mmCIF file of C-alpha atoms in Angstrom:
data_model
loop_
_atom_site.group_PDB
_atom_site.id
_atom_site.type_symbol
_atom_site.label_atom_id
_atom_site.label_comp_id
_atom_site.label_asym_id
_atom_site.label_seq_id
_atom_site.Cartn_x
_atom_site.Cartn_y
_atom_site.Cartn_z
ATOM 1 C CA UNK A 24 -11.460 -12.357 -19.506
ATOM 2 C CA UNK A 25 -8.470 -10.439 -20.440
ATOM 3 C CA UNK A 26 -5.797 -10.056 -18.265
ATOM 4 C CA UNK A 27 -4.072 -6.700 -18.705
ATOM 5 C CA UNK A 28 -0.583 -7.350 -17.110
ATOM 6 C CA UNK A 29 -0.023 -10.635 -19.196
ATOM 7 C CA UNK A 30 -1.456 -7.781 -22.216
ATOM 8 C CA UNK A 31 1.746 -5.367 -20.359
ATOM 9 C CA UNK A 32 4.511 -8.471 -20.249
ATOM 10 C CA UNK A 33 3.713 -9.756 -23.589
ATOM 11 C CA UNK A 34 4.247 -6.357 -25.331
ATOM 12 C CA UNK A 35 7.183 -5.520 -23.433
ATOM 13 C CA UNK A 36 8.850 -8.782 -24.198
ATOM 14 C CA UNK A 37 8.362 -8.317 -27.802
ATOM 15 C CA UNK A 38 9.197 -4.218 -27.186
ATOM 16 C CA UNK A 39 13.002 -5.836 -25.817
ATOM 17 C CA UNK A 40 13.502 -8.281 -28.663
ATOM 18 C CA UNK A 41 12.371 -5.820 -31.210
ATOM 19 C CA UNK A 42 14.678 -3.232 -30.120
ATOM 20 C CA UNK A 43 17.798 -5.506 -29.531
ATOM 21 C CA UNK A 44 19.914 -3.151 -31.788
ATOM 22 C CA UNK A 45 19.156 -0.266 -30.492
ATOM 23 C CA UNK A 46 22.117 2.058 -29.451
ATOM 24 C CA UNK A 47 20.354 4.295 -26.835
ATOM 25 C CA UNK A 48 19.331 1.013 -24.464
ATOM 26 C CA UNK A 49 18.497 3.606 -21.773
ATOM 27 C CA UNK A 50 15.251 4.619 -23.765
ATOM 28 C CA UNK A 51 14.283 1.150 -24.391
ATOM 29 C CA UNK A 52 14.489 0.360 -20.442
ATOM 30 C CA UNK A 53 12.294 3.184 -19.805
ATOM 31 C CA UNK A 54 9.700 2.760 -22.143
ATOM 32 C CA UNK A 55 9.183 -0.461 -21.037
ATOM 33 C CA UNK A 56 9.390 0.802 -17.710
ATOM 34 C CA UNK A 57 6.530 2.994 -18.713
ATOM 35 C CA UNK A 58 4.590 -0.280 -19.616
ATOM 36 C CA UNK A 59 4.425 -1.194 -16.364
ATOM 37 C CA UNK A 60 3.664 1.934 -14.470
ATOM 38 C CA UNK A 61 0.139 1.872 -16.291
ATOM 39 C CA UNK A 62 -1.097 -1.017 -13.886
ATOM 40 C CA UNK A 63 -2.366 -0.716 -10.885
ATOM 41 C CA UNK A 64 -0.789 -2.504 -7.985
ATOM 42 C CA UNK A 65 3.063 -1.994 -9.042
ATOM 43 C CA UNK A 66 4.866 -0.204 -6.770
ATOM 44 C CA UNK A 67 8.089 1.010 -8.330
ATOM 45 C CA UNK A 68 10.763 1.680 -6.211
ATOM 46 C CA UNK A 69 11.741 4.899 -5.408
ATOM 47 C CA UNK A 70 15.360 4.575 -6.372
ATOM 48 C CA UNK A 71 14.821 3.531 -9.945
ATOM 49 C CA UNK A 72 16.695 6.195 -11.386
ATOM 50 C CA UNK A 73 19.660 5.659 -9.498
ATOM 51 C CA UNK A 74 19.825 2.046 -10.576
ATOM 52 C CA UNK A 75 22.335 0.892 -13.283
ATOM 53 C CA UNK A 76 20.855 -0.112 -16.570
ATOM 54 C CA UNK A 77 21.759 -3.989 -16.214
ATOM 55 C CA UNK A 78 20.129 -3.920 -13.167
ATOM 56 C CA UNK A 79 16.931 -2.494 -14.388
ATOM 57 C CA UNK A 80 16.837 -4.597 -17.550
ATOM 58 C CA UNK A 81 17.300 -7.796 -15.104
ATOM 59 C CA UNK A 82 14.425 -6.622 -13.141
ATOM 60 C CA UNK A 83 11.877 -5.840 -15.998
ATOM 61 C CA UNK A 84 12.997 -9.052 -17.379
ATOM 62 C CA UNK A 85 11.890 -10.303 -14.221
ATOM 63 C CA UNK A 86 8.583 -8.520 -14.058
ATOM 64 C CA UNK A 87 8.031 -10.116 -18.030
ATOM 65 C CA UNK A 88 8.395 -13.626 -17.061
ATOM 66 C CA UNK A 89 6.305 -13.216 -14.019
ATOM 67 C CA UNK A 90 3.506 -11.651 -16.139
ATOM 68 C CA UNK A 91 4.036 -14.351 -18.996
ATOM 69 C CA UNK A 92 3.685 -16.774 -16.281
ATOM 70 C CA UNK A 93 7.269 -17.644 -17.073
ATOM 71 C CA UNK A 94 8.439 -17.757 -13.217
ATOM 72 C CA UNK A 95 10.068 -21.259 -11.919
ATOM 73 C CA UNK A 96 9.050 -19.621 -8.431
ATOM 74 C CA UNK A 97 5.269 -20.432 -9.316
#
């Protein structure tokens, strides 16, 4: 059975590493924000926009391990 948000994490982990030399980080954060706002379930905070960029690359880092099953809280 697949499972489509471990499908999501994996390819925005690799998106991240892949784009690690990218100038314009802002468009890397939100395309793999975009990643995640295809499943069903996530509810992203209304505020996201108004976040700083280090604190929404510490959160989808967050939301990768979780999917990857990477999370010391499990």
């Amino acid at each position: 059975m697949s499972d489509p948000l471990k499908t999501v994490g994996m390819v925005s982990a690799m998106f991240d590493i892949l784009c690690k030399g990218e100038k314009d980080q802002a468009k890397v954060i939100e395309q793999r924000a975009r990643f995640y706002k295809t499943q069903k379930g996530i509810i992203w905070p209304d505020d996201w926009d108004d976040l700083p960029l280090e604190e929404k690359k510490r959160r989808l880092d967050g939301m990768d391990k979780i999917a990857l099953g990477n999370d010391p809280a499990n």
